[in-house]
Short mmCIF file of C-alpha atoms in Angstrom, two decimals:
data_model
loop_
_atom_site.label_atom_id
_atom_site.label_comp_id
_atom_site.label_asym_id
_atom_site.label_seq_id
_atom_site.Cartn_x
_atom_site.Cartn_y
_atom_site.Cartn_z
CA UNK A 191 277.56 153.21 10.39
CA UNK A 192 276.95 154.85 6.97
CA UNK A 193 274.33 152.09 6.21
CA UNK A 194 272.37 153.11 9.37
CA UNK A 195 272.54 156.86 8.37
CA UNK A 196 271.56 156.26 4.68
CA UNK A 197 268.35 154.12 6.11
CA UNK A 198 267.79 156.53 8.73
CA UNK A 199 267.66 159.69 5.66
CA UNK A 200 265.24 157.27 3.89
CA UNK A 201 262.73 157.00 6.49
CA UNK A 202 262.74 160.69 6.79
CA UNK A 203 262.37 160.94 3.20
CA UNK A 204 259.57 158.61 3.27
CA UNK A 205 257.73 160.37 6.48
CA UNK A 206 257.85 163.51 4.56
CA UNK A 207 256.65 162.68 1.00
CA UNK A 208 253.71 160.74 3.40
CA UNK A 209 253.08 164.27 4.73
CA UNK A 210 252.69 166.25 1.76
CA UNK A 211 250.66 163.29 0.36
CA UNK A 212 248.66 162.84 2.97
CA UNK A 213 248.65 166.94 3.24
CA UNK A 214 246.96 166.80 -0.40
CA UNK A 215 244.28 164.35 0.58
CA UNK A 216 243.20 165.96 3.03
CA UNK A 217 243.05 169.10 1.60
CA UNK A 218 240.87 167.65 -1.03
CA UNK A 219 238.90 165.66 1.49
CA UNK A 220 238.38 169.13 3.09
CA UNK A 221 236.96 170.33 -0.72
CA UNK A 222 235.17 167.32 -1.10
CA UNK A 223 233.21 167.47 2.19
CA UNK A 224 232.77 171.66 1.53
CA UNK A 225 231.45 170.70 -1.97
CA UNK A 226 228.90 168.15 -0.54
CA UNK A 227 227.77 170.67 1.75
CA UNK A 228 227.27 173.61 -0.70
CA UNK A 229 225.14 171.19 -2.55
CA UNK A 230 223.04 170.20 0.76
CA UNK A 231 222.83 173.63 1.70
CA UNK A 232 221.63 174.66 -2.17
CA UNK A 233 219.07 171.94 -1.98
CA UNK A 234 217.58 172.67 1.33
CA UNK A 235 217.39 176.43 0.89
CA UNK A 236 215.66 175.70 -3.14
CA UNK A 237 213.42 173.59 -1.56
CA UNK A 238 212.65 175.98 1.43
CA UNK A 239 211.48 178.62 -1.39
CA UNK A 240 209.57 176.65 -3.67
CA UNK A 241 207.65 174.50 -1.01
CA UNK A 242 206.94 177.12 1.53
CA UNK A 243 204.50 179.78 1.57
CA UNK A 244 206.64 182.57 3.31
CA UNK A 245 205.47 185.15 6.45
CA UNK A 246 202.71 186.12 5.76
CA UNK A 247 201.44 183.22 3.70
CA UNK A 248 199.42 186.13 1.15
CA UNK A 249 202.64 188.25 1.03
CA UNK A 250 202.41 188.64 -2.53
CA UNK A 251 199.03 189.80 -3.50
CA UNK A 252 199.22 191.82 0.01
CA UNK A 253 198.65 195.31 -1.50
CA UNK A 254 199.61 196.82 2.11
CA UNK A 255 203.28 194.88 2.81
CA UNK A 256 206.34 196.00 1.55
CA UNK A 257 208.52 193.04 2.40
CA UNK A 258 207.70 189.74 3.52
CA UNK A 259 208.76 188.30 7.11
CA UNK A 260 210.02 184.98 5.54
CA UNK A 261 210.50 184.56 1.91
CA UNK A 262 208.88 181.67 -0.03
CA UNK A 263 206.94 180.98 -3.29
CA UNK A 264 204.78 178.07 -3.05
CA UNK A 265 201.01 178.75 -2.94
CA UNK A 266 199.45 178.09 0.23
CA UNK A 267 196.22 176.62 -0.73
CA UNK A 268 198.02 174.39 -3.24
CA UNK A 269 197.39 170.54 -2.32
CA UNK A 270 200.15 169.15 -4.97
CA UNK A 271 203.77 170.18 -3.83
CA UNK A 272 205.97 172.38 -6.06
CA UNK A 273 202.91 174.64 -6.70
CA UNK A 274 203.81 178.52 -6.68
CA UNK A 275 201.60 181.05 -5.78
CA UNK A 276 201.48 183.84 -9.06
CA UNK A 277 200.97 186.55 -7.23
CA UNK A 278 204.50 186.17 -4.68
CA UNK A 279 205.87 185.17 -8.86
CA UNK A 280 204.40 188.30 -10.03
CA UNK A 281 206.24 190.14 -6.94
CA UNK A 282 210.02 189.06 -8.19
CA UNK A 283 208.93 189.89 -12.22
CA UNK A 284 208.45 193.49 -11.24
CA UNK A 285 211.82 193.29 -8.89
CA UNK A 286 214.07 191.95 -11.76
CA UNK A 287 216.12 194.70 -13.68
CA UNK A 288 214.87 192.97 -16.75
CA UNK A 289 211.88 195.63 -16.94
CA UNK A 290 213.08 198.41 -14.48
CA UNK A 291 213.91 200.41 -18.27
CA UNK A 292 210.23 200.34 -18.97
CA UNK A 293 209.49 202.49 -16.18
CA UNK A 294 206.92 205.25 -17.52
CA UNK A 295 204.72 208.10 -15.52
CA UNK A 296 200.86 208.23 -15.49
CA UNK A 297 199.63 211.25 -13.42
CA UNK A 298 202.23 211.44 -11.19
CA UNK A 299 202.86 207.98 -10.58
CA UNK A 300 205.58 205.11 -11.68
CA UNK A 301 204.64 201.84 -13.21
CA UNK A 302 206.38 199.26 -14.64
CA UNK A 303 204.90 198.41 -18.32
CA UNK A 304 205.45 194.60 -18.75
CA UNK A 305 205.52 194.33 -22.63
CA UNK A 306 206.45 190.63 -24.30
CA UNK A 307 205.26 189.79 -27.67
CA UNK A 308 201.90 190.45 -27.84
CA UNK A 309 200.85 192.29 -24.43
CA UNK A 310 201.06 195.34 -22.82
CA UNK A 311 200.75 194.98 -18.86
CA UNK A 312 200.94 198.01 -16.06
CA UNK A 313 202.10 197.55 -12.69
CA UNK A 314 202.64 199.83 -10.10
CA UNK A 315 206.27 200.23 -8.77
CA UNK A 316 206.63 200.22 -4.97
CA UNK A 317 205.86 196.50 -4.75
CA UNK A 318 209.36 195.21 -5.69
CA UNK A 319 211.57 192.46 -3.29
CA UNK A 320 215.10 193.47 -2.66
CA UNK A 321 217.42 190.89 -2.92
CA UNK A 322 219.69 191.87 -0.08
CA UNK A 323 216.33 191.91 1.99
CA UNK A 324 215.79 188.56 1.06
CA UNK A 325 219.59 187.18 1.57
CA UNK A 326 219.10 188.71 5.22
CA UNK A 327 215.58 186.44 5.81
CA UNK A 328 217.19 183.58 4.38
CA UNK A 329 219.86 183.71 6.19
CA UNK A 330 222.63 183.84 3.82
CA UNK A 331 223.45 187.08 3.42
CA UNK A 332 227.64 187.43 3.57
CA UNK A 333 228.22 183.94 3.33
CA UNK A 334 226.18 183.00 -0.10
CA UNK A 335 224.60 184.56 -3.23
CA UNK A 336 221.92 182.95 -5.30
CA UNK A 337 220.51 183.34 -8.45
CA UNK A 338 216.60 182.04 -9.38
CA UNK A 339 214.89 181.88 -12.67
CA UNK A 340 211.67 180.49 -13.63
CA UNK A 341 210.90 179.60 -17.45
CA UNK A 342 208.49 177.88 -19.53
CA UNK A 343 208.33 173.95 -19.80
CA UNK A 344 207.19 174.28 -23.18
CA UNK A 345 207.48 176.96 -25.79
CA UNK A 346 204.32 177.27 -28.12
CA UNK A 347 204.82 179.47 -31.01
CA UNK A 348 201.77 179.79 -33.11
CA UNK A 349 201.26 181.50 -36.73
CA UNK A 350 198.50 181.90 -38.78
CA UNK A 351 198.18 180.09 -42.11
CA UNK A 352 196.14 182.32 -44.89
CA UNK A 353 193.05 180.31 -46.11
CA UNK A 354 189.62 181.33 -47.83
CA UNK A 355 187.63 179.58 -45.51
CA UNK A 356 187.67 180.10 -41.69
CA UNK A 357 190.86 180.49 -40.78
CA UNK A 358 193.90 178.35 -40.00
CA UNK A 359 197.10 178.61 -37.28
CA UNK A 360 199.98 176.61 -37.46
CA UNK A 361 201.29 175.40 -33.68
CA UNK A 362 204.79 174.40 -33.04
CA UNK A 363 205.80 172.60 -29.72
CA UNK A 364 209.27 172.32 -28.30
CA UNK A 365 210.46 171.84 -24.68
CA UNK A 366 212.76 173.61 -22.52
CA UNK A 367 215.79 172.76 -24.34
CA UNK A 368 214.09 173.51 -27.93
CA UNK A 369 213.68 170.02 -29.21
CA UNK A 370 210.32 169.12 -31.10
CA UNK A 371 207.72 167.54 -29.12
CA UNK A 372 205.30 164.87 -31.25
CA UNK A 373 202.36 164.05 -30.22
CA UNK A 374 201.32 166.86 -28.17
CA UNK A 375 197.96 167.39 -27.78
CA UNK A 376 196.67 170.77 -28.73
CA UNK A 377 193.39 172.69 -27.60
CA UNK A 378 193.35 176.18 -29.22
CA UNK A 379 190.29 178.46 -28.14
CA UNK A 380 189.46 181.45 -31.02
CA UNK A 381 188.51 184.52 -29.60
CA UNK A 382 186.90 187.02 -32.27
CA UNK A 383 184.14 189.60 -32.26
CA UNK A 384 180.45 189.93 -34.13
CA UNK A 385 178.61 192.41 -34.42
CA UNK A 386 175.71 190.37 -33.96
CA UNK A 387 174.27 191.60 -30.63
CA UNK A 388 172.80 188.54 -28.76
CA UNK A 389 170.55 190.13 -25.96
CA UNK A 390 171.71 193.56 -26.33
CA UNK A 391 174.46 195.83 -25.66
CA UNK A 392 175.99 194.91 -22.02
CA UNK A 393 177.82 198.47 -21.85
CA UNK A 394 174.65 200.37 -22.45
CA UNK A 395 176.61 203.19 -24.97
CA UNK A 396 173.63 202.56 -27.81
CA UNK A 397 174.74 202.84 -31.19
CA UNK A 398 178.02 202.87 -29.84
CA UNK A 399 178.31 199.29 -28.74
CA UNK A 400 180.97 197.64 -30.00
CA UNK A 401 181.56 194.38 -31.37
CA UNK A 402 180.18 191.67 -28.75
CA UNK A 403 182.84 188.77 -27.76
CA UNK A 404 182.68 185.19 -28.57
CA UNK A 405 184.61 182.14 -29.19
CA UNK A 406 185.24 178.62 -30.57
CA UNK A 407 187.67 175.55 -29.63
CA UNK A 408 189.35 173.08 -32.09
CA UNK A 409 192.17 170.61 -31.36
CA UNK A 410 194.93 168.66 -32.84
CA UNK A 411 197.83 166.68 -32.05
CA UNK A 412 201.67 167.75 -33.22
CA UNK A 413 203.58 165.30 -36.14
CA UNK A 414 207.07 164.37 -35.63
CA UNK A 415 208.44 167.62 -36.21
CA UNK A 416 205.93 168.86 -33.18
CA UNK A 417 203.70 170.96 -35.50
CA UNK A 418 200.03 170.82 -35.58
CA UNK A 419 197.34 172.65 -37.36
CA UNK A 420 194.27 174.12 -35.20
CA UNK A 421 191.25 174.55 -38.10
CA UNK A 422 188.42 177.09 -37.41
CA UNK A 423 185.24 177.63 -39.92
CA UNK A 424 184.65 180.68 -38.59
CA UNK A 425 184.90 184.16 -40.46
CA UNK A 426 186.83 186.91 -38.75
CA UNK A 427 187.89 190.20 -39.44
CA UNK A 428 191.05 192.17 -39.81
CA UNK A 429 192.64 193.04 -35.42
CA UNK A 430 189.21 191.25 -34.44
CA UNK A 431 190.48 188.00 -33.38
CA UNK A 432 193.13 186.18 -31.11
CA UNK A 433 193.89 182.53 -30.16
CA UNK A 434 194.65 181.08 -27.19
CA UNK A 435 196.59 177.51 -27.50
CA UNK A 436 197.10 175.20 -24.67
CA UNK A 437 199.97 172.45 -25.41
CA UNK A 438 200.57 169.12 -23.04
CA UNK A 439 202.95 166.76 -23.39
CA UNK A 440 204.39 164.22 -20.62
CA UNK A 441 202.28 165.80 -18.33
CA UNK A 442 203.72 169.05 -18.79
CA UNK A 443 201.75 172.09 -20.01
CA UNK A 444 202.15 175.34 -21.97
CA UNK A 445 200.83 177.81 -23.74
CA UNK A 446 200.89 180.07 -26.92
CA UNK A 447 198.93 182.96 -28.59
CA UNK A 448 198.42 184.85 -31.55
CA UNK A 449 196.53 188.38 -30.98
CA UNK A 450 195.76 190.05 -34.74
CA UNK A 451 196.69 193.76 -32.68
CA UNK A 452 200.00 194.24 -32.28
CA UNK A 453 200.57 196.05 -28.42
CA UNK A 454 202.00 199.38 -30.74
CA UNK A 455 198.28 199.53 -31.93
CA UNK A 456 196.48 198.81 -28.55
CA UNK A 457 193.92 201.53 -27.82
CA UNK A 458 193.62 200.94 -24.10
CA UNK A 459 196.22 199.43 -21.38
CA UNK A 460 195.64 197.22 -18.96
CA UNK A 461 196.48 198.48 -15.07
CA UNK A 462 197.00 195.22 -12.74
CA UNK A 463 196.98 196.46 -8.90
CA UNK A 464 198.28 193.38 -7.24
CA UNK A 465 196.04 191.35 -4.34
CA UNK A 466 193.30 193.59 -6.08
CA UNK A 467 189.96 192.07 -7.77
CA UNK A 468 189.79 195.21 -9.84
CA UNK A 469 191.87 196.36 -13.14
CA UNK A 470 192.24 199.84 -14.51
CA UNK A 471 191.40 200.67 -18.37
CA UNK A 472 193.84 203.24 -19.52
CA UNK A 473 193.19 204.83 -22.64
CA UNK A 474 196.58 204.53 -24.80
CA UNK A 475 196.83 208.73 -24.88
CA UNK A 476 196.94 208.72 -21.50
CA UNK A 477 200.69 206.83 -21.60
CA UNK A 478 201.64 207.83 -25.11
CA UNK A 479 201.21 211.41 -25.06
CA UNK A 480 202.08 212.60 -28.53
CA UNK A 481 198.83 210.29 -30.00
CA UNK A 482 195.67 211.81 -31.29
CA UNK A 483 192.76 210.91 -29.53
CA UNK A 484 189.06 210.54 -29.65
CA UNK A 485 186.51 208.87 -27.00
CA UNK A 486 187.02 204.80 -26.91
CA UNK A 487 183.85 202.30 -26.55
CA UNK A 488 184.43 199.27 -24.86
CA UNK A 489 183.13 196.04 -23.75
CA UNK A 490 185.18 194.08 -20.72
CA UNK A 491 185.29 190.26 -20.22
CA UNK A 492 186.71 187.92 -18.36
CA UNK A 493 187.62 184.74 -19.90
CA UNK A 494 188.11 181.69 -16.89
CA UNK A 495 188.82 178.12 -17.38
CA UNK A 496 186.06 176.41 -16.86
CA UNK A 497 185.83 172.41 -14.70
CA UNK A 498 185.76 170.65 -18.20
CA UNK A 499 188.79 172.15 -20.05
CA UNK A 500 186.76 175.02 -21.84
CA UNK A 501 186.75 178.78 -21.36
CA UNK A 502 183.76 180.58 -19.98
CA UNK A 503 183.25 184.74 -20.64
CA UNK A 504 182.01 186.51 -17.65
CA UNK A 505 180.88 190.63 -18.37
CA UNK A 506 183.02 192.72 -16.01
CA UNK A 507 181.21 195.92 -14.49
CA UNK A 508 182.70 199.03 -15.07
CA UNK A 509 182.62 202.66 -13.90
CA UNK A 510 181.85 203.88 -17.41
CA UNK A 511 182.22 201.84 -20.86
CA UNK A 512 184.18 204.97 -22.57
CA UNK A 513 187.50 206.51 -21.75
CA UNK A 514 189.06 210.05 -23.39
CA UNK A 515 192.42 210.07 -22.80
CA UNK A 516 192.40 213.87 -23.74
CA UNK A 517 196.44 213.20 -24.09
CA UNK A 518 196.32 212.43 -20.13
CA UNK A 519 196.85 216.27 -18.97
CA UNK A 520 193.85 216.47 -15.90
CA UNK A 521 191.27 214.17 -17.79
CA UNK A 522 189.76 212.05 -15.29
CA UNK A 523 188.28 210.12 -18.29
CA UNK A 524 191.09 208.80 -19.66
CA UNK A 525 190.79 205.64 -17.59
CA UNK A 526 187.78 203.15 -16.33
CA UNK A 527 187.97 200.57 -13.33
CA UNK A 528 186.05 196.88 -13.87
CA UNK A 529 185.49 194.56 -11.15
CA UNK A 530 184.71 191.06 -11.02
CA UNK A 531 185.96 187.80 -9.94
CA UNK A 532 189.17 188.66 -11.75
CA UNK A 533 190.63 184.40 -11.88
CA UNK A 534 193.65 183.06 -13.43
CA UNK A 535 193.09 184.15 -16.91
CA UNK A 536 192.46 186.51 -19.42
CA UNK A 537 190.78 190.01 -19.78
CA UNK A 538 189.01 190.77 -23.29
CA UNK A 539 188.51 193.91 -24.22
CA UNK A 540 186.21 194.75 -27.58
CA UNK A 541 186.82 198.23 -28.12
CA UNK A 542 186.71 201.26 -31.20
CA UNK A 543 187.67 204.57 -31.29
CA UNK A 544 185.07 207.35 -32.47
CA UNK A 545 185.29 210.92 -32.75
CA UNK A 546 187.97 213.81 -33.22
CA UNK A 547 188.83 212.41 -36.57
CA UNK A 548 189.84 208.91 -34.98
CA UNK A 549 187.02 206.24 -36.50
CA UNK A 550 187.88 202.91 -36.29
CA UNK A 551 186.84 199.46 -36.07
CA UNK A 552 186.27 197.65 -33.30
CA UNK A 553 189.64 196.13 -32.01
CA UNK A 554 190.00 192.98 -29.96
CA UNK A 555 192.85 193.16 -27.24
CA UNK A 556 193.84 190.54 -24.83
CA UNK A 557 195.63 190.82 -21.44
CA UNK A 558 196.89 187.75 -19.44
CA UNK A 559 195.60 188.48 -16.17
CA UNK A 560 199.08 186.62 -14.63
CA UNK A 561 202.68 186.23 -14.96
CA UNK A 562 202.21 182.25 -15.87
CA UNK A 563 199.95 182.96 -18.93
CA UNK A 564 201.44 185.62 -20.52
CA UNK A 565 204.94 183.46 -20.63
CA UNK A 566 207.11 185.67 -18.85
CA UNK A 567 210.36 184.46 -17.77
CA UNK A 568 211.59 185.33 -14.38
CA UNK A 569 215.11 186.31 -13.09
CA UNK A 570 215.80 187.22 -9.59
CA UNK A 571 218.90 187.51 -7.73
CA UNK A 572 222.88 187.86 -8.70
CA UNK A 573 223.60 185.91 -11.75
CA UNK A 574 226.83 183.66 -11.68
CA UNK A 575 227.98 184.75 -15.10
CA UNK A 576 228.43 188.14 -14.78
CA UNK A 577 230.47 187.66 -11.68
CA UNK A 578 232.70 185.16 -12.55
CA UNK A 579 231.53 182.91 -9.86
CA UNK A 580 233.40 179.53 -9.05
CA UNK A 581 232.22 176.60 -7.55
CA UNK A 582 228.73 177.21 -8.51
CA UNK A 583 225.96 174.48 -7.50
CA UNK A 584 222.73 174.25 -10.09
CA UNK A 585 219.52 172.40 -9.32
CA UNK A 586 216.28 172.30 -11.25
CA UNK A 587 212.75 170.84 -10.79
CA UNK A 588 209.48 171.17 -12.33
CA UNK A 589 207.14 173.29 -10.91
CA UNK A 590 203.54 174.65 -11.84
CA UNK A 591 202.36 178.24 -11.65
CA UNK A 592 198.16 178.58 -12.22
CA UNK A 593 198.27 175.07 -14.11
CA UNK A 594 201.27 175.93 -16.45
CA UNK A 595 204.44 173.89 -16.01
CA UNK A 596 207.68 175.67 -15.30
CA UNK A 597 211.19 174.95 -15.07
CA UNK A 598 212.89 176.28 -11.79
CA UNK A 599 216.47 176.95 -11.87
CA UNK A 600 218.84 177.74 -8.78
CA UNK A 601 222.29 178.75 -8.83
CA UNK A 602 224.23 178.92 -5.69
CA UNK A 603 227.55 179.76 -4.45
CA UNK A 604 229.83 181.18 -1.84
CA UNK A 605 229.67 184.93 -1.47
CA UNK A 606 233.49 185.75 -2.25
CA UNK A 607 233.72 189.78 -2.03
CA UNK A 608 230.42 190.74 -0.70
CA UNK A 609 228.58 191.66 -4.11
CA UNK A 610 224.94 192.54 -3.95
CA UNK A 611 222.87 191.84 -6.52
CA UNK A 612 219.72 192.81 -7.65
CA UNK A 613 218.11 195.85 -6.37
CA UNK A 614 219.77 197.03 -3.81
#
């Protein structure tokens, strides 16, 4: 009798270590499966964004729409896949807190001044994406957060190198995770002023004419250590000059610059109005208002890719080729509006400063006329780190913004205590 108890306690003993065993796998099945569906879901919903154009397709350069209907990045004429449009980028720089602190006030009005390295961008404020808004259209919102950056493929840092003759720039190359890159082939365009006037002054100021834009190309390819050297022969002058470097390696391209005028020594600002063919010269009194001022001479260009790799300069029209900043108190001088066919690229701007004690030489400044050239990184939504988020799914690919490779990253996890990020 005891021998049929004792077996009869060891089957129990059995059935219930079986249930707590079986109780674990299941309960890490049930992980497992959750797991492999946050990463399904994270895919499907990075893929949504970066392949489809969003309601309305133009949303971002839409001067006239607050919010889009459906939220998505890719450019709609785009015939390669993974292809963002700049301006819906553009849209979710000025919504990222990253420059919400360089918020200034120009005649009664808020824009965002976009300053990295070597440019000095204004954007209006009233165009920014909430992030909650854009949970709600994605369908998310209370169940998931995200977190989206775009950054440079390739990092191109470029310095001069003093010489006697012409003038030289050293280019490094490394890729997204800082590592050289050898071999990469380098085409750096030089863009400096003469005062050689070849068919006249195109702003019609006379004697005041400044300096009349030009430029020259050289390449090279990067040594092991993924630095090149980009060789001019031509003279140039102290703030006169800047250079434009494109970089490609592995089918991936980049770019880099060196501008001789630093933006704390710009005379004029560069107003973007997005979805807009036109952009607003602001003398620099007109934002800083403690600076002494005199009347500013300009020329405008536009400099476009051309279909065989170069750069072509196209003369912008302009309301007036002077501004007089008068320290911005009820001047309507102290800013100019130039139109043209405004493409992915770069505005030039020759430009001196004559008059109540101010004389200078002419100055060359250079806007990018888009988020991709200037190399601007991008950060939208609620980022992991600072909340201490677990089970977090990361994805990357490759994508291209006006021609210039850029690494897309998306975080994505479950929404534990209802945390909003971005602006809200």
């Amino acid at each position: 009798m005891i021998d049929y108890i004792a077996a009869a306690v060891g089957i129990v003993i059995v059935f219930i270590g079986g249930v707590f065993i079986f109780g674990g796998m299941l309960t890490n099945g049930v992980a497992n499966l959750e797991q492999k569906n946050s990463i399904m879901q994270a895919q499907s919903l990075f893929d949504y964004i970066l392949l489809t154009p969003g309601y309305p397709s133009n949303w971002g350069s839409n001067s006239s729409l607050t919010a889009p209907k459906a939220f998505g990045l890719a450019n709609a004429q785009a015939t390669q896949p993974y292809t963002l449009s700049q301006a819906d980028v553009m849209r979710l720089l000025v919504s990222s807190s990253q420059f919400q602190k360089n918020a200034i006030q120009i005649g009664g009005k808020t824009y965002l001044n976009l300053t990295e390295g070597l440019f000095s961008i204004l954007v209006p404020v009233g165009k920014t994406i909430n992030y909650t808004y854009v949970k709600k259209v994605l369908g998310i919102y209370g169940s998931y957060e995200f977190y989206l950056s775009l950054t440079p493929a390739l990092n191109v840092s470029v310095h001069p190198v003093s010489t006697s003759q012409g003038v030289k720039f050293s280019v490094k190359v490394t890729n997204f995770f800082g590592a050289p890159l050898p071999l990469a082939t380098l085409t750096g365009s030089l863009i400096y002023l003469s005062q050689t006037s070849q068919g006249g002054c195109p702003n019609k100021n006379g004697a005041n004419c400044p300096s009349l834009i030009y430029y020259s190309t050289a390449t090279a390819t990067t040594n092991l250590s993924g630095v090149g050297i980009l060789s001019f022969n031509t003279q140039v002058q102290p703030q006169s000059y800047a250079l434009i470097v494109q970089a490609s390696s592995s089918n991936l391209i980049g770019y880099g610059y060196y501008s001789s005028v630093t933006p704390s020594h710009l005379e004029a600002y560069a107003l973007l109005q997005p979805g807009s063919d036109n952009v607003t010269l602001m003398q620099h009194c007109a934002v800083v208002t403690t600076a002494s001022c005199g009347v500013d001479y300009f020329n405008v260009s536009n400099l476009i890719q051309n279909n065989s790799g170069g750069f072509s300069i196209i003369n912008l029209t302009c309301t007036r080729y002077w501004i007089n900043g008068g320290k911005g108190v009820g001047n309507v001088h102290s800013n100019s509006t130039c139109s043209g066919l405004l493409y992915n690229g770069f505005l030039l701007v020759s430009i001196k400063q004559t008059g109540n004690g101010q004389q200078s030489n002419t100055i060359l400044e250079i806007f990018p006329l888009n988020v991709a050239f200037a190399n601007l990184f991008v950060n939208f939504g609620l980022n992991p780190v600072s909340t201490h988020a677990i089970s977090v799914t990361t994805l990357t690919r490759v994508v291209v913004i006006s021609g210039v490779s850029y690494i897309a990253t998306f975080a994505y996890w479950p929404d534990q205590a209802q945390a909003y990020g971005g602006l809200s």
